[in-house]
XYZ file of C-alpha atoms in Angstrom:
535
model
C 15.903 -23.567 -7.922
C 18.977 -25.417 -6.554
C 17.236 -28.533 -5.230
C 16.537 -31.938 -6.759
C 12.986 -33.207 -7.284
C 11.622 -36.675 -7.896
C 11.041 -35.675 -11.527
C 14.689 -34.618 -11.815
C 15.866 -37.990 -10.487
C 13.707 -39.872 -12.993
C 15.456 -38.049 -15.822
C 18.925 -39.163 -14.710
C 20.543 -41.775 -17.031
C 21.243 -44.110 -14.117
C 17.485 -44.263 -13.376
C 16.326 -43.974 -16.977
C 18.207 -47.197 -17.695
C 15.684 -49.009 -15.501
C 12.750 -47.795 -17.682
C 10.901 -46.067 -14.802
C 7.108 -45.842 -14.770
C 5.112 -43.726 -12.333
C 2.409 -45.984 -10.876
C 1.030 -43.576 -8.240
C 1.411 -40.019 -6.983
C 1.806 -38.513 -10.438
C 0.967 -35.052 -9.111
C 3.695 -35.130 -6.455
C 6.771 -35.478 -8.661
C 7.824 -31.959 -7.707
C 8.706 -33.073 -4.184
C 12.243 -32.255 -3.146
C 14.654 -35.164 -2.723
C 16.818 -34.520 0.312
C 18.576 -37.901 0.283
C 18.402 -41.417 -1.182
C 17.918 -44.370 1.190
C 18.132 -48.064 0.262
C 16.200 -50.321 2.616
C 14.416 -53.663 2.661
C 13.041 -53.177 6.191
C 9.322 -53.469 6.864
C 9.503 -50.617 9.404
C 11.913 -48.104 7.828
C 10.305 -45.006 9.358
C 12.589 -45.039 12.399
C 15.602 -44.577 10.113
C 14.092 -41.774 8.033
C 13.656 -38.033 8.637
C 11.588 -37.010 5.630
C 12.506 -35.996 2.119
C 14.241 -39.278 1.267
C 13.727 -41.212 -1.959
C 13.428 -44.831 -0.793
C 14.847 -47.573 -3.062
C 13.712 -51.177 -2.569
C 13.455 -54.485 -4.412
C 10.307 -55.351 -2.497
C 11.802 -58.600 -1.217
C 10.367 -58.320 2.314
C 7.073 -56.728 1.358
C 4.200 -58.604 2.999
C 1.419 -60.138 0.977
C -1.174 -59.103 3.557
C -2.925 -55.932 2.213
C -3.322 -54.500 5.724
C 0.397 -54.868 6.485
C 1.293 -53.439 3.083
C -0.927 -50.426 3.741
C 0.751 -49.941 7.120
C 4.146 -49.967 5.406
C 3.038 -47.237 2.973
C 1.484 -45.235 5.827
C 4.810 -45.223 7.647
C 6.590 -43.823 4.615
C 3.900 -41.220 3.960
C 3.719 -40.135 7.614
C 7.446 -39.560 7.883
C 7.319 -37.490 4.658
C 9.470 -39.405 2.182
C 9.607 -37.910 -1.296
C 8.835 -41.181 -3.062
C 9.196 -44.957 -3.247
C 11.173 -46.677 -6.039
C 10.436 -50.393 -6.569
C 12.768 -52.466 -8.716
C 11.012 -55.394 -10.431
C 12.523 -58.735 -11.383
C 13.897 -60.044 -8.088
C 10.590 -60.946 -6.457
C 7.846 -59.146 -8.389
C 7.276 -58.993 -12.101
C 4.838 -56.118 -11.524
C 3.845 -53.924 -8.610
C 1.067 -55.512 -6.564
C -2.337 -53.795 -6.915
C -2.487 -53.443 -3.123
C 0.781 -51.472 -3.084
C -0.345 -49.227 -5.925
C -3.705 -48.609 -4.236
C -2.083 -47.787 -0.904
C 0.314 -45.315 -2.512
C -2.508 -43.668 -4.434
C -4.543 -43.298 -1.274
C -1.662 -41.446 0.377
C -0.671 -39.590 -2.825
C 2.835 -41.026 -2.454
C 4.906 -41.215 -5.657
C 5.509 -44.875 -6.581
C 8.070 -45.449 -9.341
C 8.398 -48.925 -10.807
C 11.652 -49.924 -12.538
C 11.107 -52.542 -15.240
C 14.826 -53.300 -15.420
C 17.386 -53.707 -12.704
C 19.776 -50.891 -11.859
C 22.720 -50.668 -9.488
C 21.390 -48.938 -6.390
C 24.911 -47.932 -5.393
C 25.287 -45.975 -8.633
C 21.907 -44.337 -8.052
C 22.839 -43.223 -4.536
C 26.265 -41.969 -5.577
C 24.879 -39.987 -8.504
C 21.948 -38.479 -6.631
C 23.960 -37.718 -3.501
C 26.608 -35.915 -5.556
C 23.914 -33.788 -7.186
C 22.281 -33.090 -3.818
C 25.577 -31.998 -2.303
C 26.251 -29.742 -5.282
C 22.764 -28.278 -4.938
C 23.272 -27.717 -1.214
C 26.553 -25.977 -1.899
C 24.868 -23.768 -4.468
C 22.065 -23.057 -1.980
C 24.622 -22.002 0.628
C 26.307 -19.682 -1.843
C 22.908 -18.340 -2.859
C 21.944 -17.871 0.804
C 25.125 -15.874 1.403
C 24.314 -13.629 -1.564
C 20.729 -13.114 -0.376
C 21.923 -12.417 3.172
C 24.391 -9.802 1.951
C 21.703 -8.200 -0.221
C 19.187 -7.830 2.612
C 21.931 -6.704 5.001
C 22.844 -3.941 2.566
C 19.204 -2.848 2.365
C 18.953 -2.822 6.158
C 22.116 -0.787 6.658
C 21.009 1.946 4.289
C 17.554 2.132 5.847
C 15.518 0.835 2.922
C 11.748 1.176 3.032
C 9.513 -1.905 3.397
C 8.487 -1.726 -0.259
C 12.075 -2.368 -1.294
C 12.458 -5.386 1.013
C 9.244 -6.943 -0.286
C 10.004 -6.176 -3.933
C 13.491 -7.665 -3.577
C 12.082 -10.874 -2.098
C 9.553 -11.138 -4.928
C 12.224 -10.558 -7.589
C 14.554 -13.158 -6.071
C 11.847 -15.804 -5.742
C 9.884 -14.956 -8.882
C 6.666 -15.168 -6.855
C 4.218 -12.587 -5.441
C 5.091 -11.446 -1.907
C 2.772 -9.560 0.452
C 3.531 -7.858 3.768
C 0.481 -7.634 6.018
C -0.212 -6.477 9.563
C -2.002 -8.339 12.352
C -5.483 -7.392 11.121
C -4.743 -8.823 7.659
C -4.373 -5.496 5.863
C -1.990 -5.820 2.912
C 0.544 -3.091 3.703
C 2.873 -3.818 0.761
C 2.297 -5.991 -2.295
C 4.942 -6.982 -4.838
C 3.028 -8.969 -7.493
C 6.150 -10.216 -9.367
C 4.784 -9.740 -12.850
C 1.132 -10.244 -11.941
C -1.377 -7.474 -11.280
C -2.278 -6.535 -7.731
C -5.858 -7.506 -8.513
C -4.966 -11.155 -9.092
C -2.901 -11.289 -5.911
C -5.186 -9.323 -3.569
C -8.575 -10.691 -4.599
C -10.638 -11.113 -1.384
C -7.400 -10.700 0.536
C -8.537 -10.458 4.195
C -10.800 -13.511 3.865
C -8.154 -15.640 2.114
C -5.400 -14.509 4.433
C -7.298 -15.590 7.546
C -7.366 -19.182 6.300
C -3.557 -19.430 6.515
C -2.065 -19.825 9.959
C 1.191 -18.254 11.113
C 3.975 -20.726 11.924
C 6.865 -19.859 14.212
C 9.198 -19.821 11.220
C 8.810 -19.836 7.444
C 6.606 -22.751 6.355
C 3.782 -23.571 3.958
C 0.368 -22.839 5.442
C -3.285 -22.610 4.436
C -5.397 -24.211 1.720
C -3.687 -22.247 -1.058
C -0.215 -23.402 -0.011
C 1.184 -19.992 0.915
C 4.677 -19.737 2.356
C 4.330 -17.737 5.580
C 6.969 -16.141 7.833
C 6.290 -13.993 10.927
C 7.527 -10.408 11.203
C 8.096 -9.241 14.759
C 8.732 -6.035 16.626
C 10.522 -5.966 19.979
C 9.622 -9.524 20.884
C 5.976 -9.446 19.827
C 4.252 -10.285 16.568
C 3.739 -7.279 14.257
C 2.549 -9.017 11.115
C 3.801 -11.514 8.572
C 5.346 -11.918 5.157
C 3.614 -14.191 2.663
C 4.795 -15.704 -0.606
C 2.127 -16.934 -3.013
C 2.775 -19.814 -5.424
C 2.491 -19.255 -9.145
C -0.393 -21.016 -10.841
C 0.940 -24.204 -12.405
C 4.449 -23.460 -11.144
C 6.686 -25.693 -9.026
C 6.075 -26.081 -5.318
C 8.096 -24.070 -2.844
C 11.594 -25.353 -2.195
C 14.453 -24.573 0.191
C 15.475 -21.431 -1.705
C 11.979 -19.943 -1.476
C 11.992 -20.599 2.249
C 15.456 -19.118 2.649
C 14.520 -15.948 0.747
C 11.334 -15.410 2.743
C 13.121 -15.984 6.059
C 15.877 -13.535 5.138
C 13.329 -10.909 4.075
C 11.231 -11.390 7.234
C 14.352 -11.069 9.399
C 15.390 -7.888 7.577
C 11.914 -6.405 8.096
C 12.058 -7.297 11.795
C 15.436 -5.558 12.081
C 14.077 -2.545 10.216
C 11.356 -2.198 12.831
C 13.963 -2.316 15.586
C 15.756 0.733 14.185
C 12.818 2.995 15.027
C 9.045 3.001 14.735
C 8.384 3.156 11.011
C 4.776 3.936 10.178
C 4.393 1.300 7.494
C 0.597 1.267 7.682
C 0.416 5.004 7.097
C 2.860 4.748 4.215
C 0.620 2.144 2.627
C -2.433 4.372 3.100
C -0.588 7.361 1.630
C 0.502 5.300 -1.364
C -3.048 4.196 -2.148
C -4.436 7.720 -1.663
C -1.844 9.195 -4.033
C -2.539 6.457 -6.573
C -6.247 7.287 -6.356
C -5.581 11.029 -6.553
C -3.550 10.599 -9.747
C -5.359 7.394 -10.841
C -2.342 5.190 -11.441
C -4.343 1.986 -11.486
C -4.767 -0.098 -14.607
C -8.372 -0.973 -13.830
C -11.183 -0.237 -11.407
C -10.885 -3.759 -10.032
C -7.227 -3.265 -9.149
C -8.032 0.000 -7.340
C -10.911 -1.605 -5.441
C -8.893 -4.621 -4.340
C -5.935 -2.485 -3.240
C -8.208 -0.293 -1.101
C -10.115 -3.245 0.325
C -6.846 -5.002 1.167
C -6.178 -2.066 3.532
C -9.572 -2.467 5.180
C -11.570 0.191 3.293
C -15.023 -1.116 2.324
C -16.107 0.212 -1.059
C -19.239 -1.668 -2.079
C -22.441 -0.209 -0.659
C -20.689 2.781 0.936
C -20.450 6.509 0.317
C -16.829 7.569 -0.165
C -16.084 11.086 1.084
C -12.656 12.600 0.210
C -11.247 15.152 2.662
C -8.152 17.316 2.136
C -6.518 18.866 5.213
C -4.160 21.763 4.504
C -1.818 22.464 7.421
C 0.731 24.662 5.616
C 0.038 27.575 7.983
C -0.162 25.373 11.066
C 3.082 23.481 11.708
C 2.400 20.489 13.968
C 3.460 20.844 17.604
C 6.343 18.596 18.646
C 6.629 15.227 16.937
C 2.889 14.858 16.361
C 1.761 14.845 12.734
C -1.674 15.563 11.371
C -1.841 12.101 9.814
C -0.838 10.426 13.075
C -3.441 12.466 14.956
C -6.089 11.488 12.386
C -5.186 7.803 12.704
C -5.609 7.887 16.488
C -8.877 9.814 16.258
C -10.454 7.519 13.667
C -9.275 4.386 15.464
C -11.221 5.391 18.560
C -14.261 6.491 16.558
C -14.479 3.243 14.584
C -14.834 5.022 11.225
C -13.394 3.127 8.251
C -10.998 5.311 6.287
C -7.733 5.627 4.436
C -5.483 8.426 5.646
C -2.053 9.601 4.578
C 0.173 12.434 3.450
C -0.563 13.919 0.034
C 2.392 16.298 0.354
C 4.455 17.919 3.072
C 1.698 20.456 3.665
C -1.424 18.398 3.067
C -2.996 15.245 4.409
C -5.754 13.240 2.790
C -8.635 11.284 4.189
C -11.025 8.963 2.365
C -14.000 8.100 4.552
C -16.193 5.063 3.854
C -19.634 5.693 5.367
C -22.917 3.858 5.103
C -24.986 5.371 2.318
C -27.954 5.905 4.621
C -25.896 7.810 7.208
C -25.160 11.540 7.250
C -21.563 12.383 6.438
C -21.561 15.968 7.760
C -21.407 15.084 11.499
C -18.472 12.726 10.918
C -16.510 15.315 8.922
C -17.316 18.060 11.414
C -16.033 15.972 14.339
C -12.830 15.237 12.467
C -12.373 18.877 11.445
C -12.991 20.280 14.924
C -10.648 17.732 16.464
C -7.813 18.543 14.048
C -8.307 22.310 14.330
C -8.387 22.066 18.104
C -5.072 20.204 18.082
C -3.242 22.162 15.357
C -4.862 25.579 15.311
C -7.548 27.491 13.451
C -5.317 27.998 10.420
C -5.881 24.382 9.400
C -8.147 24.181 6.353
C -10.427 21.165 6.000
C -11.912 20.874 2.501
C -14.447 18.224 1.500
C -15.139 16.872 -1.972
C -18.497 15.508 -3.120
C -19.402 12.068 -1.791
C -19.246 9.330 -4.442
C -20.262 5.689 -4.640
C -17.609 4.424 -7.059
C -13.897 4.325 -6.327
C -13.165 5.504 -9.869
C -14.967 8.785 -9.044
C -12.725 9.539 -6.067
C -10.039 11.155 -8.239
C -12.363 13.906 -9.471
C -13.790 14.437 -5.998
C -10.322 14.698 -4.440
C -9.358 17.247 -7.115
C -12.385 19.349 -6.206
C -11.477 19.186 -2.521
C -7.949 20.343 -3.368
C -9.343 23.289 -5.317
C -11.486 24.256 -2.346
C -8.454 24.022 -0.030
C -6.492 26.271 -2.422
C -9.226 28.910 -2.227
C -9.672 29.219 1.532
C -7.587 32.166 2.692
C -6.850 33.365 6.234
C -9.995 35.534 6.319
C -12.278 32.626 5.349
C -11.291 29.991 7.908
C -13.990 30.434 10.504
C -15.911 27.299 9.501
C -14.846 23.797 10.607
C -14.841 22.532 7.009
C -15.463 23.924 3.558
C -17.277 22.770 0.425
C -17.176 24.031 -3.143
C -20.297 26.099 -2.387
C -18.204 28.129 0.085
C -15.950 29.440 -2.685
C -17.039 32.993 -3.513
C -15.213 35.929 -5.090
C -12.715 36.435 -2.213
C -11.892 32.712 -2.195
C -11.579 32.583 -5.970
C -9.194 35.524 -6.004
C -7.218 34.020 -3.135
C -6.719 30.834 -5.144
C -5.480 33.003 -8.051
C -3.218 35.189 -5.919
C -0.030 33.894 -7.564
C -1.321 34.415 -11.092
C 0.732 37.160 -12.738
C -2.290 38.309 -14.714
C -4.226 38.980 -11.514
C -1.246 40.803 -10.021
C -0.946 43.012 -13.114
C -4.663 43.772 -12.951
C -4.333 44.880 -9.315
C -1.350 47.062 -10.219
C -3.224 48.745 -13.065
C -6.306 49.415 -10.991
C -4.825 50.370 -7.624
C -1.087 50.915 -8.020
C -1.163 54.745 -7.895
C -3.497 54.716 -4.906
C -1.334 52.314 -2.906
C 1.817 54.287 -3.754
C 0.119 57.535 -2.636
C -0.816 55.975 0.717
C 2.731 54.686 1.181
C 4.293 58.052 0.302
C 1.956 60.307 2.304
C 0.797 57.988 5.080
C -2.825 58.428 3.967
C -5.699 55.952 4.216
C -7.273 56.295 0.786
C -7.281 52.531 0.148
C -9.232 51.932 3.362
C -11.663 54.723 2.392
C -12.186 53.097 -1.001
C -12.762 49.738 0.656
C -15.396 51.228 2.995
C -17.125 52.938 0.061
C -17.211 49.735 -1.997
C -18.435 47.689 0.973
C -21.317 50.149 1.377
C -22.262 49.546 -2.286
C -21.613 53.212 -3.125
C -23.667 54.673 -0.239
C -21.489 57.569 0.871
C -23.338 58.323 4.111
C -23.087 54.759 5.395
C -19.463 54.503 4.287
C -18.540 57.795 6.011
C -20.152 56.622 9.220
C -18.289 53.311 9.107
C -15.036 55.162 8.398
C -15.607 57.522 11.333
C -15.424 60.642 9.151
C -17.677 63.535 8.422
C -19.400 63.370 5.082
C -17.479 66.397 3.820
C -14.103 64.863 4.726
C -15.165 61.541 3.254
C -16.299 63.193 -0.002
C -12.974 64.988 -0.303
C -11.107 61.697 -0.012
C -13.341 60.087 -2.633
C -12.607 63.009 -4.960
C -8.860 62.465 -4.426
C -9.291 58.755 -5.191
C -11.133 59.545 -8.430
C -8.385 61.962 -9.463
C -5.557 59.517 -8.694
C -7.201 56.552 -10.425
C -8.834 58.484 -13.239
C -12.152 56.825 -12.574
C -15.769 57.707 -11.877
C -16.924 56.148 -8.599
C -20.549 56.809 -9.557
C -20.208 54.182 -12.296
C -21.407 50.769 -11.169
C -19.150 49.011 -13.698
C -16.056 50.875 -12.504
C -16.952 50.233 -8.866
C -17.169 46.517 -9.700
C -13.742 46.595 -11.308
C -12.274 48.325 -8.278
C -14.028 45.964 -5.877
C -12.438 42.976 -7.629
C -9.045 44.682 -7.534
C -9.294 45.528 -3.811
C -10.375 41.995 -2.980
C -7.517 40.575 -5.051
C -5.064 42.940 -3.357
C -6.157 41.724 0.073
C -5.550 38.147 -1.096
C -1.944 38.968 -1.997
C 0.757 37.952 0.485
C 2.201 40.933 2.372
C 5.276 42.566 0.882
C 7.936 44.714 2.417
C 7.037 47.723 0.270
C 3.338 47.641 0.958
C 2.597 47.676 -2.771
C 1.206 44.970 -5.038
C 3.753 42.596 -6.468
């Protein structure tokens, strides 16, 4: 990082010549040195702004412990980076009272056993500081151009956050106002380490008006706004055992927060829904490295997992294009927000939305799912298919349950969509054949069994396929089938005889009737074609 610390100054030859020894504040040597100030005043605070390394010979230091403590308090209150005391002019060693006062305020106290030329110290350090500031300005210009480029090409929030994390080398998290981690860029660490107990930890860090360190963990926090009001915030987490945040960290976070604010001005990006969709897809395909990482990522978005039943729901709206600009996912979000149900919701594909409900184990899940299903079908039409997977208690089991819900959604054809929602127990022979409608083997089977009959109907305008369907539905009872077909028994029998001749089959055979029943059901599951024949 292009800034000078107290530790850096102590390593300079001009200071090392004085044989420096750290007498207090050993843990604060990473403080940034903004300037060097030489003073022998007893009340130097009025001439300081914070961040200075104060050089003194101690000539005017009082012998009264109370006055000496007041002197140290002034320096600590104004925020100096450290105090350097040169021995030999008045003191042969630092007074115990001075050391104690500095330790109480955790203020770095450096004692020089040998005399040095303060003018050389200031010239050397100031030159380095100016060089560092110049480098910081050049770095700031590069960072500004980088985020401007991302903004102009409409980058997604994940890219802004990941770029900030890569530049700073620290984890960066974008969260909304209710402390849900919308985007997390762990910068080499796992999400689990970053997001552990996220909502609780995040609430302990306040939000300053501009980028600043906040909270007990020393997070760097910057607000993200939308049209003049607070939308959320961007947080940078320090690395364990790493250096404290410096000017470059602050600059990077401010630039990223500004870019995110501008991105929200360009439209109304649904970042929360994108985050939900990302987690749902990661659960569906199980892209997590551990169960803990999956749990923490879901909990960081407000989904309780411990002690809850997790119910996956797949909503297929391929045959029900949304009216206007309303999306199924957006409608779900509004519905669940008013109902108070905890859930993740997002797009699984262009034609499907996913929902992961977190319900109390003692509560019934069916009424909740039915309300959701009826609401969606009322808004988007009866062609919407709502499929439900088995409820599970472990997040690692959600993948299998979601897969089962997808299989149910694949099986529910247009003739089976009367129910609000469907389970695996609703998948019978028609649904199974509907899910296999694109299988070439099924299509060939239909062609072998019924091809000649369908071609005869198309050529002669007859209704033999409908007659066969009525006969099979009546389980081979010709009288009932004739009545349902609206034909006399003699006319019906003649048609059955024609069917047997065309297909080369015996309709009295239960096995052959079963084969034909499967073929007719599979044919009805096939999409309509211009020729009226099986594909």
